[in-house]
PDB file of C-alpha atoms and ligand atoms in Angstrom:
ATOM      1  CA  MET M  28     -14.392  -4.900  31.536  1.00 43.00           C
ATOM      2  CA  ILE M  29     -15.178  -1.543  30.000  1.00 44.00           C
ATOM      3  CA  VAL M  30     -16.943  -1.831  26.675  1.00 46.00           C
ATOM      4  CA  ALA M  31     -16.795   1.261  24.514  1.00 48.00           C
ATOM      5  CA  SER M  32     -20.218   2.235  23.280  1.00 52.00           C
ATOM      6  CA  GLU M  33     -20.777   3.294  19.682  1.00 54.00           C
ATOM      7  CA  SER M  34     -21.134   6.867  20.810  1.00 58.00           C
ATOM      8  CA  ALA M  35     -17.666   6.746  22.393  1.00 70.00           C
ATOM      9  CA  VAL M  36     -16.148   6.762  18.890  1.00 75.00           C
ATOM     10  CA  ARG M  37     -16.096  10.228  17.410  1.00 80.00           C
ATOM     11  CA  GLN M  38     -18.064  10.619  14.234  1.00 79.00           C
ATOM     12  CA  TYR M  39     -17.095  12.887  11.346  1.00 87.00           C
ATOM     13  CA  PRO M  40     -20.298  13.841   9.540  1.00 83.00           C
ATOM     14  CA  GLU M  41     -18.412  15.857   6.913  1.00 91.00           C
ATOM     15  CA  LEU M  42     -16.882  12.632   5.581  1.00 96.00           C
ATOM     16  CA  ARG M  43     -19.812  12.159   3.248  1.00 97.00           C
ATOM     17  CA  LEU M  44     -18.457   9.452   0.967  1.00 98.00           C
ATOM     18  CA  THR M  45     -15.777   7.707   3.008  1.00 98.00           C
ATOM     19  CA  ARG M  46     -17.675   7.186   6.266  1.00 97.00           C
ATOM     20  CA  ARG M  47     -18.701   3.662   7.157  1.00 97.00           C
ATOM     21  CA  SER M  48     -22.415   4.401   7.112  1.00 95.00           C
ATOM     22  CA  ALA M  49     -22.162   5.398   3.421  1.00 97.00           C
ATOM     23  CA  ARG M  50     -21.496   1.726   2.619  1.00 97.00           C
ATOM     24  CA  PRO M  51     -21.854  -0.411   5.762  1.00 97.00           C
ATOM     25  CA  GLU M  52     -21.025  -3.643   3.951  1.00 97.00           C
ATOM     26  CA  GLY M  53     -17.544  -2.324   3.050  1.00 98.00           C
ATOM     27  CA  THR M  54     -15.833  -1.579  -0.249  1.00 98.00           C
ATOM     28  CA  VAL M  55     -14.008  -4.201  -2.273  1.00 98.00           C
ATOM     29  CA  VAL M  56     -11.580  -2.816  -4.854  1.00 98.00           C
ATOM     30  CA  THR M  57     -11.023  -5.355  -7.630  1.00 98.00           C
ATOM     31  CA  VAL M  58      -7.852  -5.081  -9.706  1.00 98.00           C
ATOM     32  CA  ARG M  59      -7.435  -7.587 -12.554  1.00 97.00           C
ATOM     33  CA  GLY M  60      -9.335 -10.169 -10.533  1.00 95.00           C
ATOM     34  CA  VAL M  61      -7.573  -9.468  -7.204  1.00 97.00           C
ATOM     35  CA  GLU M  62     -10.028  -8.357  -4.538  1.00 97.00           C
ATOM     36  CA  ILE M  63      -8.763  -5.883  -1.939  1.00 98.00           C
ATOM     37  CA  GLY M  64     -11.107  -5.523   1.009  1.00 98.00           C
ATOM     38  CA  GLY M  65     -12.799  -8.895   0.512  1.00 96.00           C
ATOM     39  CA  PRO M  66     -12.435 -11.913   2.782  1.00 94.00           C
ATOM     40  CA  GLY M  67      -8.935 -12.718   1.531  1.00 96.00           C
ATOM     41  CA  ILE M  68      -5.655 -11.191   2.647  1.00 97.00           C
ATOM     42  CA  VAL M  69      -3.772  -9.455  -0.155  1.00 98.00           C
ATOM     43  CA  ILE M  70       0.005  -9.154  -0.340  1.00 98.00           C
ATOM     44  CA  MET M  71       1.633  -6.416  -2.394  1.00 98.00           C
ATOM     45  CA  ALA M  72       5.380  -6.866  -2.733  1.00 98.00           C
ATOM     46  CA  GLY M  73       8.330  -5.695  -4.776  1.00 98.00           C
ATOM     47  CA  PRO M  74      11.279  -3.358  -4.697  1.00 98.00           C
ATOM     48  CA  CYS M  75      11.174   0.181  -3.350  1.00 98.00           C
ATOM     49  CA  ALA M  76      12.426   1.352  -6.740  1.00 98.00           C
ATOM     50  CA  VAL M  77      12.601  -0.284 -10.138  1.00 98.00           C
ATOM     51  CA  GLU M  78      16.344  -0.362 -10.815  1.00 98.00           C
ATOM     52  CA  SER M  79      16.873  -2.628 -13.828  1.00 98.00           C
ATOM     53  CA  GLU M  80      15.204  -5.345 -15.856  1.00 98.00           C
ATOM     54  CA  PRO M  81      17.026  -8.233 -14.128  1.00 98.00           C
ATOM     55  CA  GLN M  82      16.382  -6.771 -10.659  1.00 98.00           C
ATOM     56  CA  LEU M  83      12.670  -6.264 -11.262  1.00 98.00           C
ATOM     57  CA  LEU M  84      12.001  -9.525 -13.079  1.00 98.00           C
ATOM     58  CA  ALA M  85      13.867 -11.623 -10.515  1.00 98.00           C
ATOM     59  CA  THR M  86      12.003  -9.934  -7.665  1.00 98.00           C
ATOM     60  CA  ALA M  87       8.621 -10.160  -9.384  1.00 98.00           C
ATOM     61  CA  ARG M  88       9.019 -13.865 -10.162  1.00 98.00           C
ATOM     62  CA  ALA M  89      10.203 -14.615  -6.623  1.00 98.00           C
ATOM     63  CA  VAL M  90       7.360 -12.802  -4.864  1.00 98.00           C
ATOM     64  CA  LYS M  91       4.804 -14.331  -7.213  1.00 98.00           C
ATOM     65  CA  ALA M  92       6.157 -17.820  -6.500  1.00 97.00           C
ATOM     66  CA  SER M  93       5.780 -17.159  -2.769  1.00 97.00           C
ATOM     67  CA  GLY M  94       2.203 -15.915  -2.905  1.00 97.00           C
ATOM     68  CA  ALA M  95       2.209 -12.171  -3.671  1.00 98.00           C
ATOM     69  CA  HIS M  96      -0.888 -10.909  -5.452  1.00 98.00           C
ATOM     70  CA  ILE M  97       0.284  -7.485  -6.626  1.00 98.00           C
ATOM     71  CA  LEU M  98       3.717  -6.194  -7.698  1.00 98.00           C
ATOM     72  CA  ARG M  99       4.913  -2.882  -6.290  1.00 98.00           C
ATOM     73  CA  GLY M 100       7.800  -0.778  -7.583  1.00 98.00           C
ATOM     74  CA  GLY M 101       8.579   2.912  -7.786  1.00 98.00           C
ATOM     75  CA  ALA M 102       9.468   4.516 -11.100  1.00 98.00           C
ATOM     76  CA  PHE M 103       9.153   8.094  -9.812  1.00 98.00           C
ATOM     77  CA  LYS M 104      10.688   8.184  -6.339  1.00 98.00           C
ATOM     78  CA  PRO M 105      10.126  10.864  -3.674  1.00 97.00           C
ATOM     79  CA  ARG M 106      13.592  11.108  -2.106  1.00 96.00           C
ATOM     80  CA  THR M 107      14.571  13.278   0.835  1.00 95.00           C
ATOM     81  CA  SER M 108      17.813  14.289  -0.877  1.00 97.00           C
ATOM     82  CA  PRO M 109      17.829  15.631  -4.438  1.00 97.00           C
ATOM     83  CA  TYR M 110      21.135  13.770  -4.923  1.00 97.00           C
ATOM     84  CA  SER M 111      19.629  10.335  -4.218  1.00 97.00           C
ATOM     85  CA  PHE M 112      18.391   8.007  -6.983  1.00 97.00           C
ATOM     86  CA  GLN M 113      15.147   9.491  -8.273  1.00 98.00           C
ATOM     87  CA  GLY M 114      13.852   6.440 -10.157  1.00 98.00           C
ATOM     88  CA  LEU M 115      13.975   5.272 -13.782  1.00 98.00           C
ATOM     89  CA  LYS M 116      10.800   7.220 -14.594  1.00 98.00           C
ATOM     90  CA  GLU M 117       9.180   6.135 -17.899  1.00 98.00           C
ATOM     91  CA  GLU M 118      11.720   3.348 -18.392  1.00 98.00           C
ATOM     92  CA  GLY M 119      10.740   2.057 -14.933  1.00 98.00           C
ATOM     93  CA  LEU M 120       7.075   2.072 -15.932  1.00 98.00           C
ATOM     94  CA  ARG M 121       7.911   0.077 -19.059  1.00 98.00           C
ATOM     95  CA  LEU M 122       9.781  -2.482 -16.965  1.00 98.00           C
ATOM     96  CA  LEU M 123       6.788  -2.786 -14.624  1.00 98.00           C
ATOM     97  CA  ALA M 124       4.537  -3.523 -17.594  1.00 98.00           C
ATOM     98  CA  GLN M 125       7.036  -6.129 -18.753  1.00 98.00           C
ATOM     99  CA  ALA M 126       7.074  -7.750 -15.286  1.00 98.00           C
ATOM    100  CA  ARG M 127       3.259  -7.764 -15.282  1.00 98.00           C
ATOM    101  CA  ALA M 128       3.226  -9.508 -18.661  1.00 98.00           C
ATOM    102  CA  ASP M 129       5.777 -12.016 -17.389  1.00 98.00           C
ATOM    103  CA  THR M 130       4.134 -12.862 -14.067  1.00 98.00           C
ATOM    104  CA  GLY M 131       0.499 -11.857 -14.470  1.00 98.00           C
ATOM    105  CA  LEU M 132       0.752  -9.705 -11.329  1.00 98.00           C
ATOM    106  CA  PRO M 133      -1.074  -6.354 -11.420  1.00 98.00           C
ATOM    107  CA  VAL M 134       1.164  -3.358 -10.751  1.00 98.00           C
ATOM    108  CA  VAL M 135       1.027  -0.552  -8.182  1.00 99.00           C
ATOM    109  CA  THR M 136       3.345   2.417  -8.684  1.00 98.00           C
ATOM    110  CA  GLU M 137       3.546   5.955  -7.358  1.00 98.00           C
ATOM    111  CA  VAL M 138       2.374   9.055  -9.174  1.00 98.00           C
ATOM    112  CA  LEU M 139       4.441  11.861  -7.754  1.00 98.00           C
ATOM    113  CA  ASP M 140       2.979  14.787  -9.612  1.00 98.00           C
ATOM    114  CA  ALA M 141      -0.240  15.568 -11.484  1.00 98.00           C
ATOM    115  CA  ARG M 142       1.864  16.335 -14.580  1.00 98.00           C
ATOM    116  CA  HIS M 143       2.832  12.637 -14.743  1.00 98.00           C
ATOM    117  CA  LEU M 144      -0.635  11.243 -14.182  1.00 98.00           C
ATOM    118  CA  GLU M 145      -1.526  10.481 -17.775  1.00 98.00           C
ATOM    119  CA  LEU M 146       1.762   8.682 -18.315  1.00 98.00           C
ATOM    120  CA  VAL M 147       1.673   6.685 -15.061  1.00 98.00           C
ATOM    121  CA  ALA M 148      -1.988   5.750 -15.562  1.00 98.00           C
ATOM    122  CA  THR M 149      -1.081   4.214 -18.922  1.00 98.00           C
ATOM    123  CA  TYR M 150       0.988   1.596 -17.109  1.00 98.00           C
ATOM    124  CA  ALA M 151      -0.360   1.307 -13.555  1.00 98.00           C
ATOM    125  CA  ASP M 152      -3.185  -0.918 -12.349  1.00 98.00           C
ATOM    126  CA  ILE M 153      -3.171   1.016  -9.067  1.00 98.00           C
ATOM    127  CA  LEU M 154      -1.924   4.585  -8.653  1.00 98.00           C
ATOM    128  CA  GLN M 155      -0.027   5.088  -5.418  1.00 98.00           C
ATOM    129  CA  VAL M 156      -0.249   8.500  -3.772  1.00 98.00           C
ATOM    130  CA  GLY M 157       2.635   8.657  -1.325  1.00 98.00           C
ATOM    131  CA  SER M 158       2.756   9.842   2.240  1.00 98.00           C
ATOM    132  CA  ARG M 159       4.344  13.148   1.259  1.00 98.00           C
ATOM    133  CA  ASN M 160       1.536  13.863  -1.179  1.00 98.00           C
ATOM    134  CA  MET M 161      -1.392  12.909   1.020  1.00 98.00           C
ATOM    135  CA  GLN M 162      -2.491  16.518   1.216  1.00 98.00           C
ATOM    136  CA  ASN M 163      -1.545  17.494  -2.323  1.00 98.00           C
ATOM    137  CA  PHE M 164      -5.121  18.405  -3.060  1.00 98.00           C
ATOM    138  CA  MET M 165      -4.616  19.087  -6.763  1.00 98.00           C
ATOM    139  CA  LEU M 166      -3.078  15.629  -7.228  1.00 98.00           C
ATOM    140  CA  LEU M 167      -5.899  14.040  -5.221  1.00 98.00           C
ATOM    141  CA  GLN M 168      -8.461  15.741  -7.439  1.00 98.00           C
ATOM    142  CA  GLU M 169      -6.671  14.575 -10.574  1.00 98.00           C
ATOM    143  CA  VAL M 170      -6.404  10.924  -9.467  1.00 98.00           C
ATOM    144  CA  GLY M 171     -10.058  11.205  -8.486  1.00 98.00           C
ATOM    145  CA  ARG M 172     -10.908  12.090 -12.064  1.00 98.00           C
ATOM    146  CA  SER M 173      -8.729   9.308 -13.522  1.00 96.00           C
ATOM    147  CA  ARG M 174     -10.851   6.342 -12.328  1.00 87.00           C
ATOM    148  CA  VAL M 175      -7.761   4.116 -11.907  1.00 98.00           C
ATOM    149  CA  PRO M 176      -7.813   2.531  -8.405  1.00 98.00           C
ATOM    150  CA  VAL M 177      -5.794   4.561  -5.892  1.00 99.00           C
ATOM    151  CA  LEU M 178      -3.578   3.387  -3.038  1.00 99.00           C
ATOM    152  CA  LEU M 179      -3.551   6.398  -0.728  1.00 99.00           C
ATOM    153  CA  LYS M 180      -0.805   6.296   1.882  1.00 99.00           C
ATOM    154  CA  ARG M 181      -1.290   8.055   5.186  1.00 99.00           C
ATOM    155  CA  GLY M 182       0.730  11.211   5.651  1.00 98.00           C
ATOM    156  CA  MET M 183       3.420  10.741   8.264  1.00 98.00           C
ATOM    157  CA  SER M 184       1.853  13.402  10.482  1.00 98.00           C
ATOM    158  CA  ALA M 185      -1.768  13.091   9.449  1.00 98.00           C
ATOM    159  CA  THR M 186      -4.648  12.490  11.822  1.00 98.00           C
ATOM    160  CA  LEU M 187      -7.211   9.953  10.705  1.00 98.00           C
ATOM    161  CA  GLU M 188      -9.659  12.770  10.041  1.00 98.00           C
ATOM    162  CA  GLU M 189      -7.156  14.505   7.745  1.00 98.00           C
ATOM    163  CA  TYR M 190      -6.414  11.153   6.111  1.00 98.00           C
ATOM    164  CA  LEU M 191     -10.042  10.350   5.408  1.00 98.00           C
ATOM    165  CA  ASN M 192     -10.565  13.871   4.092  1.00 98.00           C
ATOM    166  CA  ALA M 193      -7.785  13.141   1.587  1.00 98.00           C
ATOM    167  CA  ALA M 194      -9.678  10.006   0.493  1.00 98.00           C
ATOM    168  CA  GLU M 195     -12.799  12.172   0.321  1.00 98.00           C
ATOM    169  CA  TYR M 196     -11.002  14.405  -2.229  1.00 98.00           C
ATOM    170  CA  VAL M 197     -10.423  11.377  -4.471  1.00 98.00           C
ATOM    171  CA  MET M 198     -13.921   9.969  -4.083  1.00 98.00           C
ATOM    172  CA  SER M 199     -15.732  13.263  -4.502  1.00 98.00           C
ATOM    173  CA  ASN M 200     -14.033  13.676  -7.867  1.00 98.00           C
ATOM    174  CA  GLY M 201     -15.585  10.455  -9.110  1.00 98.00           C
ATOM    175  CA  ASN M 202     -13.201   7.667  -8.127  1.00 98.00           C
ATOM    176  CA  PRO M 203     -14.709   5.212  -5.617  1.00 98.00           C
ATOM    177  CA  ASN M 204     -11.762   2.784  -5.753  1.00 98.00           C
ATOM    178  CA  VAL M 205      -9.602   3.978  -2.881  1.00 99.00           C
ATOM    179  CA  ILE M 206      -7.393   1.712  -0.759  1.00 99.00           C
ATOM    180  CA  LEU M 207      -6.034   3.135   2.500  1.00 99.00           C
ATOM    181  CA  CYS M 208      -2.492   2.308   3.655  1.00 99.00           C
ATOM    182  CA  GLU M 209      -1.074   2.910   7.120  1.00 99.00           C
ATOM    183  CA  ARG M 210       2.703   3.326   6.728  1.00 98.00           C
ATOM    184  CA  GLY M 211       3.883   4.657  10.057  1.00 98.00           C
ATOM    185  CA  ILE M 212       3.783   8.072  11.634  1.00 98.00           C
ATOM    186  CA  ARG M 213       6.408  10.391  13.058  1.00 98.00           C
ATOM    187  CA  THR M 214       6.757  10.131  16.810  1.00 98.00           C
ATOM    188  CA  PHE M 215       9.415  11.059  19.362  1.00 97.00           C
ATOM    189  CA  GLU M 216      11.068   7.612  18.925  1.00 97.00           C
ATOM    190  CA  PRO M 217      14.320   7.784  16.933  1.00 96.00           C
ATOM    191  CA  SER M 218      15.293   4.074  16.814  1.00 97.00           C
ATOM    192  CA  MET M 219      12.881   3.367  13.949  1.00 95.00           C
ATOM    193  CA  GLU M 220      12.141   5.254  10.757  1.00 93.00           C
ATOM    194  CA  ASN M 221       8.502   5.629  11.805  1.00 97.00           C
ATOM    195  CA  THR M 222       6.130   4.214  14.386  1.00 98.00           C
ATOM    196  CA  LEU M 223       3.630   1.872  12.756  1.00 98.00           C
ATOM    197  CA  ASP M 224       0.222   2.936  14.024  1.00 98.00           C
ATOM    198  CA  LEU M 225      -1.700  -0.325  14.149  1.00 98.00           C
ATOM    199  CA  ASN M 226      -4.401   1.424  16.192  1.00 98.00           C
ATOM    200  CA  ALA M 227      -5.316   3.063  12.925  1.00 98.00           C
ATOM    201  CA  VAL M 228      -6.388  -0.230  11.336  1.00 98.00           C
ATOM    202  CA  PRO M 229      -9.482  -1.014  13.432  1.00 98.00           C
ATOM    203  CA  MET M 230     -10.298   2.673  13.839  1.00 98.00           C
ATOM    204  CA  LEU M 231     -10.169   3.373  10.095  1.00 98.00           C
ATOM    205  CA  GLN M 232     -12.320   0.309   9.496  1.00 98.00           C
ATOM    206  CA  ARG M 233     -14.835   1.576  12.010  1.00 97.00           C
ATOM    207  CA  LEU M 234     -14.872   5.107  10.622  1.00 97.00           C
ATOM    208  CA  SER M 235     -14.756   4.139   6.936  1.00 98.00           C
ATOM    209  CA  HIS M 236     -15.851   1.415   4.526  1.00 98.00           C
ATOM    210  CA  LEU M 237     -12.609   1.597   2.507  1.00 98.00           C
ATOM    211  CA  PRO M 238     -10.107  -1.301   2.480  1.00 98.00           C
ATOM    212  CA  VAL M 239      -7.118  -0.822   4.785  1.00 98.00           C
ATOM    213  CA  ILE M 240      -3.678  -2.279   4.175  1.00 98.00           C
ATOM    214  CA  VAL M 241      -0.449  -1.804   6.141  1.00 99.00           C
ATOM    215  CA  ASP M 242       3.117  -1.095   5.015  1.00 99.00           C
ATOM    216  CA  PRO M 243       5.445  -2.407   7.747  1.00 98.00           C
ATOM    217  CA  SER M 244       8.540  -1.691   5.625  1.00 98.00           C
ATOM    218  CA  HIS M 245       8.411   2.115   5.843  1.00 98.00           C
ATOM    219  CA  GLY M 246       6.524   1.705   9.127  1.00 98.00           C
ATOM    220  CA  THR M 247       9.605   0.318  10.863  1.00 98.00           C
ATOM    221  CA  GLY M 248      12.612   0.945   8.636  1.00 98.00           C
ATOM    222  CA  HIS M 249      14.175  -2.371   9.691  1.00 98.00           C
ATOM    223  CA  ALA M 250      13.933  -5.566   7.602  1.00 98.00           C
ATOM    224  CA  TRP M 251      14.104  -7.799  10.676  1.00 98.00           C
ATOM    225  CA  MET M 252      10.987  -6.160  12.124  1.00 98.00           C
ATOM    226  CA  VAL M 253       8.891  -6.375   8.959  1.00 98.00           C
ATOM    227  CA  PRO M 254       7.552  -9.975   9.223  1.00 98.00           C
ATOM    228  CA  ARG M 255       6.465  -9.480  12.829  1.00 98.00           C
ATOM    229  CA  LEU M 256       4.639  -6.234  12.103  1.00 98.00           C
ATOM    230  CA  ALA M 257       3.109  -7.702   8.938  1.00 98.00           C
ATOM    231  CA  CYS M 258       1.643 -10.521  11.042  1.00 98.00           C
ATOM    232  CA  ALA M 259       0.514  -8.016  13.670  1.00 98.00           C
ATOM    233  CA  ALA M 260      -1.210  -5.961  10.964  1.00 98.00           C
ATOM    234  CA  VAL M 261      -3.152  -8.997   9.762  1.00 98.00           C
ATOM    235  CA  ALA M 262      -4.028  -9.870  13.363  1.00 98.00           C
ATOM    236  CA  ALA M 263      -5.304  -6.299  13.789  1.00 98.00           C
ATOM    237  CA  GLY M 264      -7.670  -6.842  10.867  1.00 98.00           C
ATOM    238  CA  ALA M 265      -5.814  -5.328   7.908  1.00 98.00           C
ATOM    239  CA  ASP M 266      -7.022  -6.384   4.460  1.00 98.00           C
ATOM    240  CA  GLY M 267      -3.444  -6.876   3.332  1.00 98.00           C
ATOM    241  CA  VAL M 268       0.129  -5.721   3.541  1.00 98.00           C
ATOM    242  CA  MET M 269       2.566  -3.990   1.236  1.00 98.00           C
ATOM    243  CA  VAL M 270       6.227  -4.897   1.724  1.00 98.00           C
ATOM    244  CA  GLU M 271       9.492  -4.069   0.009  1.00 98.00           C
ATOM    245  CA  VAL M 272      11.540  -6.983  -1.349  1.00 98.00           C
ATOM    246  CA  HIS M 273      14.920  -6.841  -3.070  1.00 98.00           C
ATOM    247  CA  VAL M 274      17.090  -9.585  -4.513  1.00 98.00           C
ATOM    248  CA  ASP M 275      20.196  -7.866  -3.094  1.00 98.00           C
ATOM    249  CA  PRO M 276      19.194  -5.509  -0.258  1.00 98.00           C
ATOM    250  CA  ALA M 277      22.790  -4.506   0.527  1.00 98.00           C
ATOM    251  CA  ASN M 278      23.127  -2.954  -2.922  1.00 98.00           C
ATOM    252  CA  ALA M 279      19.622  -1.521  -3.305  1.00 98.00           C
ATOM    253  CA  LEU M 280      19.472   2.027  -4.685  1.00 98.00           C
ATOM    254  CA  SER M 281      16.823   2.945  -2.097  1.00 98.00           C
ATOM    255  CA  ASP M 282      15.517   1.578   1.197  1.00 98.00           C
ATOM    256  CA  GLY M 283      17.775  -1.506   1.308  1.00 98.00           C
ATOM    257  CA  GLN M 284      17.722  -1.339   5.111  1.00 98.00           C
ATOM    258  CA  HIS M 285      14.138  -2.495   5.279  1.00 98.00           C
ATOM    259  CA  ALA M 286      13.957  -4.696   2.176  1.00 98.00           C
ATOM    260  CA  LEU M 287      13.287  -8.398   2.687  1.00 98.00           C
ATOM    261  CA  THR M 288      15.160 -10.979   0.641  1.00 98.00           C
ATOM    262  CA  PRO M 289      12.965 -13.322  -1.431  1.00 98.00           C
ATOM    263  CA  ASP M 290      13.542 -16.106   1.128  1.00 98.00           C
ATOM    264  CA  GLU M 291      12.530 -13.860   4.015  1.00 98.00           C
ATOM    265  CA  PHE M 292       9.468 -12.828   2.050  1.00 98.00           C
ATOM    266  CA  ALA M 293       8.481 -16.454   1.421  1.00 98.00           C
ATOM    267  CA  ALA M 294       8.720 -17.251   5.139  1.00 98.00           C
ATOM    268  CA  MET M 295       6.681 -14.161   5.999  1.00 98.00           C
ATOM    269  CA  ALA M 296       3.932 -15.073   3.520  1.00 98.00           C
ATOM    270  CA  ARG M 297       3.507 -18.447   5.232  1.00 97.00           C
ATOM    271  CA  GLN M 298       3.275 -16.735   8.630  1.00 97.00           C
ATOM    272  CA  ILE M 299       0.696 -14.283   7.326  1.00 97.00           C
ATOM    273  CA  ALA M 300      -1.456 -17.150   6.031  1.00 96.00           C
ATOM    274  CA  ALA M 301      -1.258 -18.829   9.440  1.00 96.00           C
ATOM    275  CA  VAL M 302      -2.243 -15.650  11.283  1.00 97.00           C
ATOM    276  CA  GLY M 303      -5.079 -15.166   8.831  1.00 96.00           C
ATOM    277  CA  GLN M 304      -6.298 -18.676   9.527  1.00 94.00           C
ATOM    278  CA  ALA M 305      -6.237 -18.002  13.262  1.00 95.00           C
ATOM    279  CA  ILE M 306      -8.600 -15.068  12.857  1.00 94.00           C
ATOM    280  CA  GLY M 307     -10.849 -16.622  10.235  1.00 91.00           C
ATOM    281  CA  ARG M 308      -9.461 -14.991   7.098  1.00 92.00           C
ATOM    282  CA  HIS M 309      -8.019 -16.883   4.216  1.00 83.00           C
ATOM    283  CA  MET M 310      -5.212 -16.260   1.840  1.00 83.00           C
ATOM    284  CA  VAL M 311      -5.484 -16.994  -1.846  1.00 76.00           C
ATOM    285  CA  TRP M 312      -2.259 -18.516  -3.080  1.00 73.00           C
ATOM    286  CA  SER M 313      -2.151 -17.291  -6.627  1.00 60.00           C
ATOM    287  CA  ALA M 314       1.090 -18.954  -7.593  1.00 49.00           C
ATOM    288  CA  LEU M 315       0.720 -22.630  -6.816  1.00 40.00           C
ATOM    289  CA  ALA M 316       1.980 -25.124  -9.397  1.00 33.00           C
ATOM    290  CA  GLY M 317       0.076 -24.801 -12.638  1.00 34.00           C
ATOM    291  CA  GLY M 318      -0.729 -21.184 -11.901  1.00 38.00           C
ATOM    292  CA  SER M 319      -4.244 -21.895 -10.660  1.00 38.00           C
ATOM    293  CA  ALA M 320      -5.530 -19.961  -7.691  1.00 41.00           C
ATOM    294  CA  ALA M 321      -6.191 -22.050  -4.616  1.00 42.00           C
ATOM    295  CA  GLU M 322      -7.588 -21.003  -1.283  1.00 44.00           C
ATOM    296  CA  VAL M 323      -5.920 -22.249   1.836  1.00 39.00           C
ATOM    297  CA  ALA M 324      -6.480 -21.680   5.510  1.00 34.00           C
ATOM    298  CA  ARG M 325     -10.168 -20.983   5.138  1.00 25.00           C
TER     299      ARG M 325
HETATM  300  C1  LIG K 422       6.899   3.935  -1.160  1.00 85.29           C
HETATM  301  O1  LIG K 422       5.990   3.136  -0.877  1.00 85.29           O
HETATM  302  O2  LIG K 422       7.694   3.731  -2.075  1.00 85.29           O
HETATM  303  C2  LIG K 422       7.031   5.191  -0.407  1.00 85.29           C
HETATM  304  C3  LIG K 422       7.838   6.158  -0.816  1.00 85.29           C
HETATM  305  O3  LIG K 422       6.289   5.212   0.699  1.00 85.29           O
HETATM  306  P1  LIG K 422       5.805   6.463   1.600  1.00 85.29           P
HETATM  307  O4  LIG K 422       5.108   7.420   0.690  1.00 85.29           O
HETATM  308  O5  LIG K 422       4.876   5.792   2.571  1.00 85.29           O
HETATM  309  O6  LIG K 422       7.030   7.021   2.256  1.00 85.29           O
HETATM  310 MN1  LIG K 423      10.728   2.587  -0.085  1.00 85.29          MN
END
């Protein structure tokens, strides 16, 4: 068996703040009591886009009941076509705050442009910087100054060095609370939206102390693949997953093709807990009867 020596992994000395040796014990980002990067596996779930009050509330309640820890939902959507649904914008943010009040779940939502930062930060518990903005250096600097935790998605063509440099932009502007998210990269393979790069999980964790989560929804583009890749991500050591869930995927205004139904999500959450148990990580079920947090599969 060939065992790679430490020196076989390239080091990036210019990554002053993000490199593993800057905080060997690892970073835990805590959001309203939810720890990302700690021993527990964290599940972020919700629709691609906030579409309406009934859609968001039904989805939020369902994912909470099945074990999700954080609610996701886009209010400002980066769409390939200018004619596609662009999100409900401020109304979407208001609905996210309403869903948070209803379920107690913290909210992650995308900030598409530095001009919206103040507004989005008023509502968001975590600011998402999307794949397309990973090298929008002005936006990275602004979210760095905001101090709200940041979920930084990997650019679809970014190397890990470029990716960690993007995180370095946020951290060097004063914000230490960065969560990395592998969401698939562009390859020569056309049968899936992207190719989920699970290699990136252990390598990012070796190179950096930041928490790493995985988005198998955009990483595959197919709902039927999502539970398997979510389990694979946890097996690869990810600190959590972010998945898209919709109460009616066939009529979703964006990304219905890879949205799980609430029932599919519930089944996946149980599988994730079992995989976690197999590798010695636990899952905190935040939504058991009575609302008290309980740890299972320790
Ligand atoms: C999203 O999570 O809603 C999204 C648009 O993802 P990405 O930036 O990874 O494409
Ligand atoms: Mn989406």
